[in-house]
XYZ file of C-alpha atoms in Angstrom:
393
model
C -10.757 -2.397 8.681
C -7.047 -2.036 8.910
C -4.474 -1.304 6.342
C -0.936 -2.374 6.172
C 1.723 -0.340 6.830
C 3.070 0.007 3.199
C -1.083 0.952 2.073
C -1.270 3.219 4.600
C 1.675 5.188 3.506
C 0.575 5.109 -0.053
C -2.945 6.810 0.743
C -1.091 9.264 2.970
C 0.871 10.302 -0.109
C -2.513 11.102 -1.984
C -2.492 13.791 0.731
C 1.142 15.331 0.197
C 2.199 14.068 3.715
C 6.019 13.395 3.560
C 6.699 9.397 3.896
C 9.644 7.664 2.557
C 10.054 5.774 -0.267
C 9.289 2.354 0.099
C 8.838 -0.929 -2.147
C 6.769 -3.943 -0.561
C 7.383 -7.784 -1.871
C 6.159 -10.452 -0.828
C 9.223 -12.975 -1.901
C 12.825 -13.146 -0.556
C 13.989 -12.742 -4.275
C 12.157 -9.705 -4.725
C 13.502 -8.396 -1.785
C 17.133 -8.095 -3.765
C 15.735 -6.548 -6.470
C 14.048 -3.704 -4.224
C 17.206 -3.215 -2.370
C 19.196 -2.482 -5.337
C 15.937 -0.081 -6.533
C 15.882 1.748 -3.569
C 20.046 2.400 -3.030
C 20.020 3.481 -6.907
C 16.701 6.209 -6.319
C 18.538 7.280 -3.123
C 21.926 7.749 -5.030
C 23.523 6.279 -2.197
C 27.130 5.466 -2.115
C 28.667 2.216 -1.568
C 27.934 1.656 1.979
C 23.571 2.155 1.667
C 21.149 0.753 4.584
C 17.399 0.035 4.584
C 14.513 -1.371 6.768
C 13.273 -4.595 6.118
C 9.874 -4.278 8.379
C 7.338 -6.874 8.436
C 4.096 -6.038 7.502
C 1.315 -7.326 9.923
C -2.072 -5.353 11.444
C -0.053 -4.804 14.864
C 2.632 -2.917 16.579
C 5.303 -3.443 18.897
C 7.053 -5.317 15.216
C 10.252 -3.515 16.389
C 10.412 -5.435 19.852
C 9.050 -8.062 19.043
C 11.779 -8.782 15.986
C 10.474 -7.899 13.140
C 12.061 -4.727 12.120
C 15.573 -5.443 10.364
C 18.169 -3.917 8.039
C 20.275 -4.554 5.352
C 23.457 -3.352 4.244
C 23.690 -5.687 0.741
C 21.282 -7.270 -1.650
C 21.834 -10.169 -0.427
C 21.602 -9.375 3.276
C 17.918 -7.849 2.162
C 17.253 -10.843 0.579
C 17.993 -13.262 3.664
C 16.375 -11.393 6.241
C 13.093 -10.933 3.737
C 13.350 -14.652 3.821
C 13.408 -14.754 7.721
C 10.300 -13.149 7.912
C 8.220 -13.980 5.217
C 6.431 -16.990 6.026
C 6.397 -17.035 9.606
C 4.018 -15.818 12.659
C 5.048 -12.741 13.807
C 4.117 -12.211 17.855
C 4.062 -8.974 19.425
C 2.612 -7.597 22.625
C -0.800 -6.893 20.398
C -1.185 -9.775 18.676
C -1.633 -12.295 21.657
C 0.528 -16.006 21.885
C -0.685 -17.392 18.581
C 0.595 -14.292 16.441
C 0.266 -12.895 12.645
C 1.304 -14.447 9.478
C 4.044 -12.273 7.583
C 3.238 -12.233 3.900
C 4.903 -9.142 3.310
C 7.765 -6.999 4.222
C 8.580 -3.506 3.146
C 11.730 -2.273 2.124
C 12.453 1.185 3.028
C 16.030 3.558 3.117
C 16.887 3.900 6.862
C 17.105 7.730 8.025
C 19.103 9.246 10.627
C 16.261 10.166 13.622
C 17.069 13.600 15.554
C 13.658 13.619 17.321
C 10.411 11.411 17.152
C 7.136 12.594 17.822
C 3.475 11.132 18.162
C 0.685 12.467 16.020
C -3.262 11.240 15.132
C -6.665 11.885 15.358
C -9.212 9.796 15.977
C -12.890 10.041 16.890
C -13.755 11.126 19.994
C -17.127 9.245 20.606
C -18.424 11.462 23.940
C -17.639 14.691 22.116
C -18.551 13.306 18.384
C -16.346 15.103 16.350
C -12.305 14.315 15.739
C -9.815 14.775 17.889
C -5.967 15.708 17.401
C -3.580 13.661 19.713
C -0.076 14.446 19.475
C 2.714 14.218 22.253
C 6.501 14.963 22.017
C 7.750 11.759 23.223
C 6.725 9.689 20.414
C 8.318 6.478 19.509
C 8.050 3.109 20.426
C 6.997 3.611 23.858
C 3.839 5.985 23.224
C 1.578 3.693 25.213
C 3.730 3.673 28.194
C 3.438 7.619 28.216
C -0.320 7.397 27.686
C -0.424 5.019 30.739
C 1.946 6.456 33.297
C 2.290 11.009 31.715
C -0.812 11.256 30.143
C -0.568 15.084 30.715
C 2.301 14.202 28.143
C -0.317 13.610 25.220
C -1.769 17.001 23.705
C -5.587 16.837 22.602
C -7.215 19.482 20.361
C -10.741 18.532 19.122
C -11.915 20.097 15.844
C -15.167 20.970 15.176
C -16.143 19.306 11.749
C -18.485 22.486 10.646
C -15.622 24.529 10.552
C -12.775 21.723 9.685
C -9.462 21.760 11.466
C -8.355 25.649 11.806
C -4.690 27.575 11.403
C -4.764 28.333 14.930
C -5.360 24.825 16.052
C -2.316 23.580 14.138
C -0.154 26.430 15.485
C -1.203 25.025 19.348
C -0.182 22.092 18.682
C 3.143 22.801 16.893
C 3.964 24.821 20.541
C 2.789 21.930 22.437
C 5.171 19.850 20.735
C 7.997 22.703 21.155
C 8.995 22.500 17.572
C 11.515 25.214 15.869
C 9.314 27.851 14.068
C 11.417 26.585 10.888
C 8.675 23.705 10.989
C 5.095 25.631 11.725
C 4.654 25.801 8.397
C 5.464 22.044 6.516
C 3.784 20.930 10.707
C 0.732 22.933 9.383
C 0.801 21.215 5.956
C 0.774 17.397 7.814
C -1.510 17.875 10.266
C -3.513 19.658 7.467
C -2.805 16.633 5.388
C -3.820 13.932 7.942
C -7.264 15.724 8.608
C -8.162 15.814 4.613
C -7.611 12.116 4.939
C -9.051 11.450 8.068
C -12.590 12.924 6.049
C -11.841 11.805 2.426
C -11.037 7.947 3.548
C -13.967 7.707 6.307
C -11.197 6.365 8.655
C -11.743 6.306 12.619
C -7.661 6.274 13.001
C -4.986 8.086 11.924
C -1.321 7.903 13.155
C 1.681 9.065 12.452
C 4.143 7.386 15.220
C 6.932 8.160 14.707
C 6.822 11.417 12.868
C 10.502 11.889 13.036
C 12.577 15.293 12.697
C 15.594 14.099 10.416
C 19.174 15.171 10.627
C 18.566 16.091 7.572
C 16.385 19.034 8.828
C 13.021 17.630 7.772
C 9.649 16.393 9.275
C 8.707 12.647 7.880
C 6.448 10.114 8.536
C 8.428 7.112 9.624
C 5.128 4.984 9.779
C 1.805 4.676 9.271
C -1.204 3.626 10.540
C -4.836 3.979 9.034
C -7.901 1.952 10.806
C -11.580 2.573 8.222
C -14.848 3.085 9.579
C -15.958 -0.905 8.160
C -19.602 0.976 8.033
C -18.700 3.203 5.496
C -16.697 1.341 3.000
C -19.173 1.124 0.435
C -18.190 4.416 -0.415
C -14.750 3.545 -0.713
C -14.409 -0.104 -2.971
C -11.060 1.375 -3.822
C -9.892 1.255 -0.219
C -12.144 -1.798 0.364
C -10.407 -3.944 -2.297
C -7.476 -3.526 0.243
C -8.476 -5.817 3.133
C -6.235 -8.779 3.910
C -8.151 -11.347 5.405
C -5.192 -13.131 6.426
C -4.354 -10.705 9.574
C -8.059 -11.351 11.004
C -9.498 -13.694 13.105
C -11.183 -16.524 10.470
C -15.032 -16.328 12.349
C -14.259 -12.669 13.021
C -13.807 -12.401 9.415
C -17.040 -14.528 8.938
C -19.016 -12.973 10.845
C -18.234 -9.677 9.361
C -19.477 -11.070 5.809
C -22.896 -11.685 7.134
C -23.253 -8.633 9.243
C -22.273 -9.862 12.722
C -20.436 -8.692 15.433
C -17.581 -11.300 16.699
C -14.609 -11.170 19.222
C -13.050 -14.501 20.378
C -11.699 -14.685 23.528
C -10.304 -17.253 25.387
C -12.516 -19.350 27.367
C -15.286 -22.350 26.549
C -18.933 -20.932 26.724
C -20.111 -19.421 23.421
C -22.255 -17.011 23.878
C -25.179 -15.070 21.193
C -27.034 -12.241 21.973
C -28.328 -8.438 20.773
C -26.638 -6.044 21.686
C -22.982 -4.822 22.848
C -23.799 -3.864 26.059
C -26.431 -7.068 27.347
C -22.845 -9.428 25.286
C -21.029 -7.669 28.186
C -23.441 -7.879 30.941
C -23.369 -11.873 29.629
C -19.771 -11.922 29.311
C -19.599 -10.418 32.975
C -22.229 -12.556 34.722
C -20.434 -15.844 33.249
C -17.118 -14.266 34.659
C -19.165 -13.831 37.733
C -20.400 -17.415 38.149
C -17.140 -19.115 37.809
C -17.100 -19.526 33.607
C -14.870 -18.236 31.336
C -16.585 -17.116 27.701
C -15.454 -17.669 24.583
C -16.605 -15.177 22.219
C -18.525 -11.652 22.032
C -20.853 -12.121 19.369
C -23.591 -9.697 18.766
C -26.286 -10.423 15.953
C -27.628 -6.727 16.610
C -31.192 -5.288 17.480
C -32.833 -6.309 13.633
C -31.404 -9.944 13.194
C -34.015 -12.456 11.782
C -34.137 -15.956 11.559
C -31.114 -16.241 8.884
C -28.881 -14.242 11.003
C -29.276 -16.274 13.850
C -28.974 -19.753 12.515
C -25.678 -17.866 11.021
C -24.527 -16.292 14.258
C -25.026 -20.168 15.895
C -23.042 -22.004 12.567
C -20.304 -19.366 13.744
C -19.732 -20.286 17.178
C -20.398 -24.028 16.433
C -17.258 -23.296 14.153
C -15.185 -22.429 17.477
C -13.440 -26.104 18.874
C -13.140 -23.998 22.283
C -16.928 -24.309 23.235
C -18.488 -27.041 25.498
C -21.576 -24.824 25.786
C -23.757 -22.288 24.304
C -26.054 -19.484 26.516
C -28.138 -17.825 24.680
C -29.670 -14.252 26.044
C -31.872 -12.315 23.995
C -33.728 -9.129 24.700
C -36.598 -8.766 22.420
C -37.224 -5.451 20.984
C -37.143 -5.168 17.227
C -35.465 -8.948 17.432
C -38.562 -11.103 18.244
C -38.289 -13.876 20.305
C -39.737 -16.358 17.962
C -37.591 -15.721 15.505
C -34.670 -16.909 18.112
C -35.855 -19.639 18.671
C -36.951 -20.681 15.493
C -33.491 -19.890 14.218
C -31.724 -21.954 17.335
C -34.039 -24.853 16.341
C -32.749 -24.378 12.425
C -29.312 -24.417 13.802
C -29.136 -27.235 16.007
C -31.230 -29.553 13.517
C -28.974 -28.556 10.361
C -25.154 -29.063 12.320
C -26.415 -32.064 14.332
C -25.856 -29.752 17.367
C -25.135 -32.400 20.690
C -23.394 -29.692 23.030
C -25.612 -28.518 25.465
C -27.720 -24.871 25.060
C -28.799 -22.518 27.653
C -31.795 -20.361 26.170
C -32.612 -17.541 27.903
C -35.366 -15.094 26.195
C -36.985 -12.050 26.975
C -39.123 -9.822 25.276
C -41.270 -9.240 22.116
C -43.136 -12.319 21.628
C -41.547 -14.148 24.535
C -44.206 -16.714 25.104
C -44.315 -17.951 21.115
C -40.199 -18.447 21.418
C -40.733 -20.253 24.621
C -43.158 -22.288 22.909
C -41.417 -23.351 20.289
C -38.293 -24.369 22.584
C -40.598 -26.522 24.973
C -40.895 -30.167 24.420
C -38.043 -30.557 21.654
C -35.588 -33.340 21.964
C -32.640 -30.668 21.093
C -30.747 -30.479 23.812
C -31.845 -26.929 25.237
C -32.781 -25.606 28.135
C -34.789 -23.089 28.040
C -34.642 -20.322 31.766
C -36.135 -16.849 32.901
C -33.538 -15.550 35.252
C -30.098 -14.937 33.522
C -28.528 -15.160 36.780
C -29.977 -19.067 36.748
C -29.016 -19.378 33.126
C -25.098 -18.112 33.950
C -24.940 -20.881 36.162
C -26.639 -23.713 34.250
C -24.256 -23.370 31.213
C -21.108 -23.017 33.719
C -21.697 -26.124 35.183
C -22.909 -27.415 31.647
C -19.238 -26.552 30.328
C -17.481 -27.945 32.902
């Protein structure tokens, strides 16, 4: 689950990490009202700028537009009301975009330096892992892609917590003045407390700037939470704006399913992430183009799966359905008897490719053969790939 920009930055402050102040509204009218706020707490004199920056779950906002300032109240106010409203597109969010229903107001600083910093979880050495580079900024990606010698990793063992020394190696790597090993020490400290107290997979700081004023600040914010552990977090939780997410993606996570659309016409259900690739590949591989990733997992009964098939029905995209299950836990039976739920319920008239293997394989079979439905039941997924390409074209 991702937060905003403007949440982000308020859970960092829980955690003493320096962020400016801020005010998010989500009308142009309010946007007035926070500009005059903000130039009054900053004690600014008559000339006093700030960011209007349009709060979406992506990056690349700056490029892509929707990163402004104002110089007025009213100048806040119209360019609030440019953004708010509309579908914001940036190199992450693919052609169709993300709706802007807020923006966040924030006093513009003077940059001498931007840096990268986050940690993350580094799944082949399970524990966290510090990232940090000194060309930060807007074009961090690029330097991950073409220098990544550029990008400093320290991993932290989580018996013994992030250590002094480990914050001091990084500070070098990211040739800071000495006058900043100490408030460095403090944010990195900061952003690991959070890290553990929030149950996030992703923190980032990009850019944390050195001002001109002399000072280290977060100039944004990014949190992503670990979805399986927000039940110890309805706080955090309570945060969640559907709005930014896919609408099945979103459904599917209600009912414990795994969904990704993509772009192509071939639905596709199965159990397990990597056999959803291996189908996603083989349908690549025989000329088809899928439309979704959607997992139902290793346990899913008979409910799941006449969910999991409501889901993709849902998608306008898909001519055709393959179905590939691997029996283990998931019995075959249960498939099937869930497909036959399905298609019965939603008047299902596309065409079906089942293929099933596994626990109880001959009962699901069995239940498939003879229907009027119109599935096809095959062995061989190779055989199957093909049958629903040709099926969806």
């Amino acid at each position: 689950m991702k937060l905003h920009e403007y949440q982000a930055k308020r859970l960092f402050s829980r955690f003493n990490l320096p962020v400016p102040f801020g005010i998010p509204v989500g009308r142009p009218e309010q946007a007035s009202a926070a500009y005059t706020q903000l130039k009054r707490r900053c004690r600014a004199a008559k000339l006093f700028t700030c960011n209007v920056k349009a709060q979406i779950h992506a990056g690349g906002r700056g490029k892509a537009g929707g990163v402004r300032t104002a110089s007025s109240a009213k100048e806040a106010k119209a360019q609030a009301a440019a953004l708010l409203g509309t579908r914001l597109r940036t190199h992450q969010t693919g052609p169709e975009g993300l709706p802007v229903t807020r923006v966040l107001l924030e006093q513009r600083v003077e940059i001498a330096r931007e840096l990268y910093l986050s940690i993350t979880v580094d799944r082949a050495l399970n524990r966290p892992v510090v990232l940090a580079s000194a060309e930060g900024g807007v074009d961090i990606e690029t330097v991950a892609k073409e220098h990544p010698q550029a990008i400093v990793r320290e991993s932290v063992d989580p018996c013994v917590g992030l250590q002094p020394f480990q914050a001091r190696r990084v500070h070098e790597a990211l040739r800071l003045p000495d006058k900043f090993a100490r408030p460095f020490g403090q944010i990195l400290s900061g952003l690991y407390d959070c890290v553990l107290a929030s149950d996030a997979s992703l923190v980032e700081i990009n850019p944390l700037v050195e001002t001109a004023a002399g000072v280290l600040l977060a100039l944004d914010a990014k949190v992503v939470l670990d979805d399986n552990a927000l039940f110890r977090h309805p706080d955090l939780a309570k945060l969640r704006d559907k709005r930014q997410e896919h609408p099945l993606e979103y459904k599917a996570s209600q009912v414990g399913i795994s969904y990704v659309g993509l772009d192509g016409n071939i639905g596709c259900l199965v159990n397990g992430a990597g056999l959803a690739m291996a189908t996603n590949d083989i349908i690549k591989l025989s000329g088809g183009a899928p439309a979704n990733f959607l997992d139902v997992g290793g346990g899913a009964n008979v409910e799941q799966v006449t969910n999991a098939f409501r889901i993709l029905l849902s998608d306008t995209r898909v001519n055709a359905i393959l179905v590939n299950i691997f029996g283990g836990i998931m019995r075959c039976d249960w498939v099937a008897q869930g497909l036959l739920n399905a298609t019965k319920t939603l008047s299902v008239t596309m065409p079906i490719v089942v293929r099933l293997q596994g626990t109880n394989v001959k009962e699901g079979r069995a239940l498939l053969t003879g229907t009027t439905l119109p599935i096809t039941a095959v062995e061989d997924l190779a055989d199957a790939a093909q049958r629903v390409v040709a099926l969806a074209q």
